[in-house]
């Protein structure tokens, strides 16, 4: 199931749009991102493709965070240049989505959040199919990992999805969302 949200575009002038795909593995995020890439003439930034290209079978968490940060930098610059962007890497935390919503607003872009969910059984079927048909595009994932991740994701609120909910303040300890963003997505692997 996919739920859409959109903030209205300014009259007369097309604003660039940031599309955020939100969901657990194998729920359809990348398939949708590929469609958005074509239909919306958007730059698609899919983290798994970069991690696979750089690390092969390894999936180091610290490198993944840095790659996400670099892709976000590219995406924000692309928005500044007036082009649409689709960020495709799950965005399980509300803070991640809020930081990106604020960053997009700071460069004059609108945001559309797309949330994807499936039953655990359907998710497992899709993952097993992907492992069998295209093992180079994913990593093995256990049922325990899928269960743990399902308990971790912060499902977007209706207000996030329809754009009516303000971004709000950054987490305690951070003055701005940009400061939190730099903390969450470090510039290099430590």
CSV table of N, CA, C and O in Angstrom, one decimal, residues 10-117:
chain,number,residue,atom,x,y,z
A,10,UNK,N,3.7,26.5,-6.0
A,10,UNK,CA,3.4,27.9,-6.2
A,10,UNK,C,2.7,28.1,-7.6
A,10,UNK,O,3.1,27.4,-8.5
A,11,UNK,N,1.8,29.0,-7.6
A,11,UNK,CA,1.1,29.3,-8.8
A,11,UNK,C,2.1,29.9,-9.9
A,11,UNK,O,2.8,30.8,-9.6
A,12,UNK,N,2.0,29.4,-11.1
A,12,UNK,CA,2.7,30.0,-12.2
A,12,UNK,C,4.2,29.5,-12.3
A,12,UNK,O,4.7,29.4,-13.4
A,13,UNK,N,4.8,29.3,-11.2
A,13,UNK,CA,6.2,28.9,-11.3
A,13,UNK,C,6.4,27.5,-10.7
A,13,UNK,O,6.0,27.3,-9.5
A,14,UNK,N,7.0,26.6,-11.4
A,14,UNK,CA,7.2,25.2,-10.9
A,14,UNK,C,8.4,25.2,-9.9
A,14,UNK,O,9.5,25.6,-10.2
A,15,UNK,N,8.1,24.8,-8.7
A,15,UNK,CA,9.1,24.6,-7.7
A,15,UNK,C,9.6,23.2,-7.8
A,15,UNK,O,8.9,22.3,-8.1
A,16,UNK,N,10.9,23.0,-7.5
A,16,UNK,CA,11.4,21.7,-7.5
A,16,UNK,C,10.8,20.9,-6.3
A,16,UNK,O,10.3,21.5,-5.3
A,17,UNK,N,10.7,19.6,-6.5
A,17,UNK,CA,10.0,18.8,-5.4
A,17,UNK,C,11.0,17.7,-5.0
A,17,UNK,O,11.7,17.1,-5.8
A,18,UNK,N,11.0,17.5,-3.7
A,18,UNK,CA,11.8,16.4,-3.0
A,18,UNK,C,10.8,15.3,-2.7
A,18,UNK,O,9.8,15.5,-1.9
A,19,UNK,N,11.0,14.1,-3.3
A,19,UNK,CA,10.1,13.0,-3.0
A,19,UNK,C,10.9,12.1,-2.0
A,19,UNK,O,12.1,11.8,-2.2
A,20,UNK,N,10.3,11.7,-0.9
A,20,UNK,CA,10.9,10.9,0.2
A,20,UNK,C,10.2,9.5,0.2
A,20,UNK,O,9.0,9.5,0.4
A,21,UNK,N,10.9,8.5,-0.1
A,21,UNK,CA,10.3,7.1,0.0
A,21,UNK,C,10.5,6.6,1.4
A,21,UNK,O,11.7,6.6,1.9
A,22,UNK,N,9.5,6.2,2.1
A,22,UNK,CA,9.5,5.8,3.5
A,22,UNK,C,9.0,4.4,3.6
A,22,UNK,O,7.9,4.1,3.1
A,23,UNK,N,9.7,3.5,4.2
A,23,UNK,CA,9.2,2.1,4.4
A,23,UNK,C,10.3,1.1,4.7
A,23,UNK,O,11.5,1.4,4.5
A,24,UNK,N,9.9,-0.1,5.1
A,24,UNK,CA,10.8,-1.1,5.4
A,24,UNK,C,11.4,-1.8,4.1
A,24,UNK,O,10.9,-1.5,3.0
A,25,UNK,N,12.4,-2.6,4.2
A,25,UNK,CA,12.9,-3.3,3.0
A,25,UNK,C,11.8,-4.1,2.2
A,25,UNK,O,10.9,-4.7,2.9
A,26,UNK,N,11.9,-4.1,0.9
A,26,UNK,CA,11.0,-4.9,0.0
A,26,UNK,C,9.6,-4.5,0.1
A,26,UNK,O,8.7,-5.3,-0.1
A,27,UNK,N,9.3,-3.2,0.3
A,27,UNK,CA,7.9,-2.8,0.4
A,27,UNK,C,7.5,-2.0,-0.9
A,27,UNK,O,6.4,-1.6,-1.1
A,28,UNK,N,8.5,-1.8,-1.8
A,28,UNK,CA,8.2,-1.2,-3.1
A,28,UNK,C,8.8,0.2,-3.3
A,28,UNK,O,8.5,0.9,-4.2
A,29,UNK,N,9.7,0.7,-2.4
A,29,UNK,CA,10.2,2.0,-2.4
A,29,UNK,C,11.0,2.2,-3.7
A,29,UNK,O,10.8,3.3,-4.4
A,30,UNK,N,11.9,1.3,-4.0
A,30,UNK,CA,12.8,1.6,-5.2
A,30,UNK,C,12.0,1.5,-6.5
A,30,UNK,O,12.3,2.2,-7.4
A,31,UNK,N,11.1,0.6,-6.5
A,31,UNK,CA,10.2,0.5,-7.7
A,31,UNK,C,9.5,1.8,-8.0
A,31,UNK,O,9.4,2.3,-9.1
A,32,UNK,N,8.9,2.4,-6.9
A,32,UNK,CA,8.3,3.6,-7.0
A,32,UNK,C,9.3,4.8,-7.3
A,32,UNK,O,8.9,5.6,-8.2
A,33,UNK,N,10.4,4.7,-6.7
A,33,UNK,CA,11.4,5.8,-7.0
A,33,UNK,C,11.8,5.7,-8.5
A,33,UNK,O,12.0,6.8,-9.1
A,34,UNK,N,12.0,4.6,-9.1
A,34,UNK,CA,12.3,4.5,-10.5
A,34,UNK,C,11.2,5.1,-11.3
A,34,UNK,O,11.4,5.7,-12.4
A,35,UNK,N,9.9,4.8,-10.9
A,35,UNK,CA,8.8,5.4,-11.7
A,35,UNK,C,8.8,6.9,-11.5
A,35,UNK,O,8.6,7.7,-12.5
A,36,UNK,N,9.0,7.4,-10.3
A,36,UNK,CA,9.1,8.9,-10.1
A,36,UNK,C,10.2,9.5,-10.9
A,36,UNK,O,10.0,10.6,-11.5
A,37,UNK,N,11.3,8.8,-10.9
A,37,UNK,CA,12.5,9.3,-11.7
A,37,UNK,C,12.1,9.7,-13.1
A,37,UNK,O,12.5,10.7,-13.7
A,38,UNK,N,11.3,8.8,-13.7
A,38,UNK,CA,10.9,9.0,-15.1
A,38,UNK,C,9.7,10.0,-15.2
A,38,UNK,O,9.8,11.0,-15.9
A,39,UNK,N,8.7,9.7,-14.5
A,39,UNK,CA,7.5,10.5,-14.6
A,39,UNK,C,7.6,12.0,-14.1
A,39,UNK,O,7.0,12.9,-14.7
A,40,UNK,N,8.5,12.2,-13.1
A,40,UNK,CA,8.7,13.5,-12.6
A,40,UNK,C,10.0,14.2,-13.0
A,40,UNK,O,10.4,15.2,-12.5
A,41,UNK,N,10.7,13.5,-13.8
A,41,UNK,CA,12.1,13.9,-14.3
A,41,UNK,C,12.9,14.3,-13.0
A,41,UNK,O,13.4,15.4,-12.9
A,42,UNK,N,13.0,13.3,-12.1
A,42,UNK,CA,13.7,13.5,-10.9
A,42,UNK,C,15.0,12.7,-10.9
A,42,UNK,O,15.1,11.7,-11.4
A,43,UNK,N,16.0,13.3,-10.2
A,43,UNK,CA,17.2,12.6,-9.9
A,43,UNK,C,16.9,11.6,-8.8
A,43,UNK,O,16.5,12.0,-7.7
A,44,UNK,N,17.2,10.3,-9.1
A,44,UNK,CA,16.9,9.2,-8.1
A,44,UNK,C,18.2,8.9,-7.4
A,44,UNK,O,19.2,8.6,-8.0
A,45,UNK,N,18.1,9.0,-6.0
A,45,UNK,CA,19.2,8.7,-5.2
A,45,UNK,C,18.9,7.5,-4.3
A,45,UNK,O,18.2,7.6,-3.3
A,46,UNK,N,19.3,6.3,-4.7
A,46,UNK,CA,19.0,5.0,-4.1
A,46,UNK,C,20.3,4.6,-3.4
A,46,UNK,O,21.3,4.2,-4.0
A,47,UNK,N,20.3,4.6,-2.0
A,47,UNK,CA,21.5,4.3,-1.2
A,47,UNK,C,22.0,2.9,-1.5
A,47,UNK,O,23.2,2.7,-1.7
A,48,UNK,N,21.1,1.9,-1.6
A,48,UNK,CA,21.6,0.5,-1.7
A,48,UNK,C,22.4,0.3,-3.0
A,48,UNK,O,23.4,-0.5,-3.0
A,49,UNK,N,22.1,1.0,-4.0
A,49,UNK,CA,22.9,0.9,-5.3
A,49,UNK,C,24.3,1.4,-5.0
A,49,UNK,O,25.3,0.8,-5.6
A,50,UNK,N,24.5,2.4,-4.3
A,50,UNK,CA,25.8,3.0,-4.0
A,50,UNK,C,26.6,2.1,-3.1
A,50,UNK,O,27.8,1.8,-3.3
A,51,UNK,N,25.9,1.6,-2.0
A,51,UNK,CA,26.6,0.7,-1.1
A,51,UNK,C,27.1,-0.6,-1.8
A,51,UNK,O,28.2,-1.0,-1.6
A,52,UNK,N,26.2,-1.1,-2.6
A,52,UNK,CA,26.6,-2.3,-3.4
A,52,UNK,C,27.7,-2.1,-4.3
A,52,UNK,O,28.7,-2.9,-4.4
A,53,UNK,N,27.7,-0.9,-5.0
A,53,UNK,CA,28.8,-0.6,-5.9
A,53,UNK,C,30.1,-0.4,-5.2
A,53,UNK,O,31.2,-0.8,-5.7
A,54,UNK,N,30.1,0.2,-4.0
A,54,UNK,CA,31.3,0.5,-3.3
A,54,UNK,C,31.8,-0.7,-2.3
A,54,UNK,O,33.0,-0.8,-2.1
A,55,UNK,N,30.8,-1.5,-1.8
A,55,UNK,CA,31.2,-2.4,-0.8
A,55,UNK,C,30.8,-3.9,-1.1
A,55,UNK,O,31.1,-4.8,-0.4
A,56,UNK,N,30.2,-4.1,-2.2
A,56,UNK,CA,29.8,-5.5,-2.6
A,56,UNK,C,28.9,-6.1,-1.6
A,56,UNK,O,27.8,-5.6,-1.3
A,57,UNK,N,29.4,-7.3,-1.1
A,57,UNK,CA,28.5,-8.0,-0.2
A,57,UNK,C,28.5,-7.5,1.3
A,57,UNK,O,27.6,-7.8,2.0
A,58,UNK,N,29.4,-6.6,1.6
A,58,UNK,CA,29.4,-5.9,2.9
A,58,UNK,C,28.4,-4.8,2.9
A,58,UNK,O,28.0,-4.3,1.9
A,59,UNK,N,27.9,-4.5,4.1
A,59,UNK,CA,26.9,-3.5,4.3
A,59,UNK,C,27.2,-2.7,5.6
A,59,UNK,O,26.5,-2.8,6.5
A,60,UNK,N,28.4,-2.1,5.6
A,60,UNK,CA,28.8,-1.4,6.9
A,60,UNK,C,27.9,-0.3,7.3
A,60,UNK,O,27.8,0.7,6.5
A,61,UNK,N,27.3,-0.3,8.5
A,61,UNK,CA,26.4,0.8,8.9
A,61,UNK,C,27.0,2.2,8.8
A,61,UNK,O,26.4,3.1,8.4
A,62,UNK,N,28.3,2.3,9.3
A,62,UNK,CA,28.9,3.6,9.3
A,62,UNK,C,29.1,4.2,7.9
A,62,UNK,O,28.9,5.4,7.6
A,63,UNK,N,29.4,3.3,6.9
A,63,UNK,CA,29.6,3.8,5.5
A,63,UNK,C,28.2,4.1,5.0
A,63,UNK,O,28.1,5.1,4.2
A,64,UNK,N,27.2,3.4,5.3
A,64,UNK,CA,25.8,3.7,4.9
A,64,UNK,C,25.4,5.0,5.3
A,64,UNK,O,24.8,5.8,4.5
A,65,UNK,N,25.7,5.4,6.5
A,65,UNK,CA,25.3,6.8,7.0
A,65,UNK,C,26.0,7.9,6.2
A,65,UNK,O,25.4,8.9,5.8
A,66,UNK,N,27.3,7.7,5.9
A,66,UNK,CA,28.0,8.6,5.1
A,66,UNK,C,27.5,8.7,3.7
A,66,UNK,O,27.3,9.8,3.2
A,67,UNK,N,27.2,7.6,3.1
A,67,UNK,CA,26.7,7.6,1.7
A,67,UNK,C,25.3,8.3,1.7
A,67,UNK,O,25.1,9.1,0.8
A,68,UNK,N,24.5,8.0,2.7
A,68,UNK,CA,23.2,8.8,2.7
A,68,UNK,C,23.5,10.3,2.8
A,68,UNK,O,22.8,11.0,2.1
A,69,UNK,N,24.4,10.7,3.7
A,69,UNK,CA,24.7,12.1,3.8
A,69,UNK,C,25.2,12.7,2.5
A,69,UNK,O,24.8,13.8,2.1
A,70,UNK,N,26.0,12.0,1.8
A,70,UNK,CA,26.5,12.5,0.5
A,70,UNK,C,25.4,12.6,-0.5
A,70,UNK,O,25.3,13.6,-1.3
A,71,UNK,N,24.6,11.6,-0.6
A,71,UNK,CA,23.5,11.6,-1.5
A,71,UNK,C,22.5,12.7,-1.2
A,71,UNK,O,22.0,13.4,-2.1
A,72,UNK,N,22.3,13.0,0.1
A,72,UNK,CA,21.4,14.1,0.5
A,72,UNK,C,22.0,15.4,0.0
A,72,UNK,O,21.3,16.3,-0.5
A,73,UNK,N,23.4,15.6,0.2
A,73,UNK,CA,24.0,16.8,-0.3
A,73,UNK,C,23.8,17.0,-1.8
A,73,UNK,O,23.5,18.1,-2.2
A,74,UNK,N,24.0,15.9,-2.5
A,74,UNK,CA,23.7,16.0,-4.0
A,74,UNK,C,22.3,16.3,-4.3
A,74,UNK,O,22.0,17.2,-5.1
A,75,UNK,N,21.4,15.7,-3.5
A,75,UNK,CA,19.9,16.0,-3.7
A,75,UNK,C,19.6,17.4,-3.4
A,75,UNK,O,18.8,18.1,-4.2
A,76,UNK,N,20.1,18.0,-2.3
A,76,UNK,CA,19.8,19.4,-2.0
A,76,UNK,C,20.3,20.3,-3.0
A,76,UNK,O,19.7,21.3,-3.4
A,77,UNK,N,21.5,20.1,-3.5
A,77,UNK,CA,22.1,20.9,-4.6
A,77,UNK,C,21.3,20.8,-5.8
A,77,UNK,O,21.0,21.8,-6.5
A,78,UNK,N,20.8,19.6,-6.1
A,78,UNK,CA,20.0,19.4,-7.3
A,78,UNK,C,18.7,20.2,-7.2
A,78,UNK,O,18.2,20.9,-8.2
A,79,UNK,N,18.1,20.2,-6.0
A,79,UNK,CA,16.9,21.0,-5.7
A,79,UNK,C,17.2,22.5,-5.9
A,79,UNK,O,16.4,23.2,-6.5
A,80,UNK,N,18.3,23.0,-5.4
A,80,UNK,CA,18.7,24.4,-5.6
A,80,UNK,C,18.8,24.8,-7.0
A,80,UNK,O,18.5,25.9,-7.4
A,81,UNK,N,19.2,23.8,-7.9
A,81,UNK,CA,19.3,24.1,-9.3
A,81,UNK,C,17.9,24.0,-10.0
A,81,UNK,O,17.9,24.1,-11.2
A,82,UNK,N,16.9,23.7,-9.3
A,82,UNK,CA,15.5,23.7,-9.8
A,82,UNK,C,15.0,22.3,-10.3
A,82,UNK,O,14.0,22.3,-11.1
A,83,UNK,N,15.7,21.2,-10.0
A,83,UNK,CA,15.3,19.9,-10.4
A,83,UNK,C,14.7,19.1,-9.3
A,83,UNK,O,15.1,19.2,-8.2
A,84,UNK,N,13.8,18.2,-9.7
A,84,UNK,CA,13.2,17.3,-8.7
A,84,UNK,C,14.2,16.2,-8.3
A,84,UNK,O,15.1,15.8,-9.1
A,85,UNK,N,14.0,15.7,-7.1
A,85,UNK,CA,14.8,14.6,-6.5
A,85,UNK,C,14.0,13.6,-5.8
A,85,UNK,O,13.0,14.0,-5.1
A,86,UNK,N,14.3,12.3,-5.9
A,86,UNK,CA,13.7,11.3,-5.1
A,86,UNK,C,14.8,10.6,-4.3
A,86,UNK,O,15.8,10.1,-4.8
A,87,UNK,N,14.6,10.7,-2.9
A,87,UNK,CA,15.5,10.0,-2.0
A,87,UNK,C,14.9,8.7,-1.6
A,87,UNK,O,13.8,8.6,-1.1
A,88,UNK,N,15.7,7.6,-1.9
A,88,UNK,CA,15.2,6.3,-1.7
A,88,UNK,C,16.1,5.5,-0.8
A,88,UNK,O,17.0,4.8,-1.2
A,89,UNK,N,15.8,5.7,0.6
A,89,UNK,CA,16.5,4.9,1.5
A,89,UNK,C,15.8,4.7,2.8
A,89,UNK,O,16.4,4.6,3.9
A,90,UNK,N,14.5,4.5,2.8
A,90,UNK,CA,13.7,4.1,4.0
A,90,UNK,C,13.3,5.2,4.9
A,90,UNK,O,12.1,5.3,5.2
A,91,UNK,N,14.2,6.0,5.4
A,91,UNK,CA,13.9,7.1,6.3
A,91,UNK,C,12.9,6.7,7.4
A,91,UNK,O,11.8,7.2,7.5
A,92,UNK,N,13.3,5.8,8.2
A,92,UNK,CA,12.5,5.2,9.2
A,92,UNK,C,12.2,6.2,10.4
A,92,UNK,O,11.2,6.0,11.1
A,93,UNK,N,13.0,7.2,10.6
A,93,UNK,CA,12.8,8.0,11.8
A,93,UNK,C,12.1,9.3,11.3
A,93,UNK,O,12.4,9.9,10.3
A,94,UNK,N,11.2,9.8,12.2
A,94,UNK,CA,10.6,11.1,12.0
A,94,UNK,C,11.6,12.2,11.9
A,94,UNK,O,11.5,13.1,11.1
A,95,UNK,N,12.7,12.1,12.8
A,95,UNK,CA,13.7,13.2,12.7
A,95,UNK,C,14.4,13.2,11.4
A,95,UNK,O,14.6,14.3,10.9
A,96,UNK,N,14.7,12.1,10.8
A,96,UNK,CA,15.3,12.1,9.4
A,96,UNK,C,14.4,12.8,8.5
A,96,UNK,O,14.8,13.7,7.7
A,97,UNK,N,13.1,12.5,8.5
A,97,UNK,CA,12.1,13.1,7.6
A,97,UNK,C,12.0,14.6,7.8
A,97,UNK,O,11.9,15.4,6.9
A,98,UNK,N,11.9,15.0,9.1
A,98,UNK,CA,11.8,16.4,9.5
A,98,UNK,C,13.0,17.2,9.0
A,98,UNK,O,12.9,18.3,8.5
A,99,UNK,N,14.2,16.6,9.2
A,99,UNK,CA,15.4,17.3,8.8
A,99,UNK,C,15.4,17.5,7.3
A,99,UNK,O,15.8,18.6,6.8
A,100,UNK,N,14.9,16.5,6.5
A,100,UNK,CA,14.9,16.7,5.1
A,100,UNK,C,13.8,17.6,4.6
A,100,UNK,O,13.9,18.4,3.7
A,101,UNK,N,12.7,17.6,5.3
A,101,UNK,CA,11.6,18.5,5.0
A,101,UNK,C,12.1,19.9,5.2
A,101,UNK,O,11.8,20.8,4.4
A,102,UNK,N,12.8,20.2,6.3
A,102,UNK,CA,13.3,21.5,6.6
A,102,UNK,C,14.3,21.9,5.6
A,102,UNK,O,14.4,23.0,5.0
A,103,UNK,N,15.3,21.0,5.2
A,103,UNK,CA,16.3,21.3,4.3
A,103,UNK,C,15.7,21.6,2.9
A,103,UNK,O,16.2,22.5,2.2
A,104,UNK,N,14.7,20.9,2.5
A,104,UNK,CA,14.0,21.2,1.2
A,104,UNK,C,13.4,22.6,1.3
A,104,UNK,O,13.5,23.3,0.3
A,105,UNK,N,12.7,22.9,2.4
A,105,UNK,CA,12.1,24.2,2.5
A,105,UNK,C,13.1,25.3,2.4
A,105,UNK,O,12.9,26.3,1.8
A,106,UNK,N,14.3,25.1,3.0
A,106,UNK,CA,15.4,26.0,3.0
A,106,UNK,C,15.9,26.4,1.6
A,106,UNK,O,16.4,27.4,1.4
A,107,UNK,N,15.8,25.4,0.7
A,107,UNK,CA,16.2,25.7,-0.7
A,107,UNK,C,15.0,25.9,-1.6
A,107,UNK,O,15.2,26.0,-2.8
A,108,UNK,N,13.9,26.1,-1.0
A,108,UNK,CA,12.7,26.5,-1.9
A,108,UNK,C,12.0,25.4,-2.5
A,108,UNK,O,11.3,25.6,-3.5
A,109,UNK,N,12.1,24.2,-2.0
A,109,UNK,CA,11.5,23.0,-2.7
A,109,UNK,C,10.3,22.6,-1.9
A,109,UNK,O,10.2,22.8,-0.6
A,110,UNK,N,9.4,21.9,-2.5
A,110,UNK,CA,8.2,21.3,-1.8
A,110,UNK,C,8.6,19.8,-1.6
A,110,UNK,O,9.6,19.3,-2.0
A,111,UNK,N,7.8,19.2,-0.7
A,111,UNK,CA,8.1,17.8,-0.3
A,111,UNK,C,6.9,16.9,-0.5
A,111,UNK,O,5.8,17.3,-0.2
A,112,UNK,N,7.1,15.7,-1.0
A,112,UNK,CA,6.1,14.7,-1.1
A,112,UNK,C,6.6,13.4,-0.4
A,112,UNK,O,7.6,12.9,-0.8
A,113,UNK,N,5.9,13.0,0.6
A,113,UNK,CA,6.3,11.8,1.3
A,113,UNK,C,5.4,10.6,0.8
A,113,UNK,O,4.2,10.7,0.8
A,114,UNK,N,6.1,9.5,0.5
A,114,UNK,CA,5.4,8.3,0.0
A,114,UNK,C,5.7,7.2,1.0
A,114,UNK,O,6.9,6.9,1.2
A,115,UNK,N,4.7,6.7,1.7
A,115,UNK,CA,4.9,5.6,2.7
A,115,UNK,C,4.4,4.3,2.1
A,115,UNK,O,3.3,4.2,1.5
A,116,UNK,N,5.3,3.3,2.3
A,116,UNK,CA,5.0,2.0,1.7
A,116,UNK,C,5.0,1.0,2.9
A,116,UNK,O,5.9,0.9,3.7
A,117,UNK,N,3.9,0.1,2.9
A,117,UNK,CA,3.9,-0.9,3.9
A,117,UNK,C,3.3,-2.2,3.3
A,117,UNK,O,2.5,-2.1,2.4
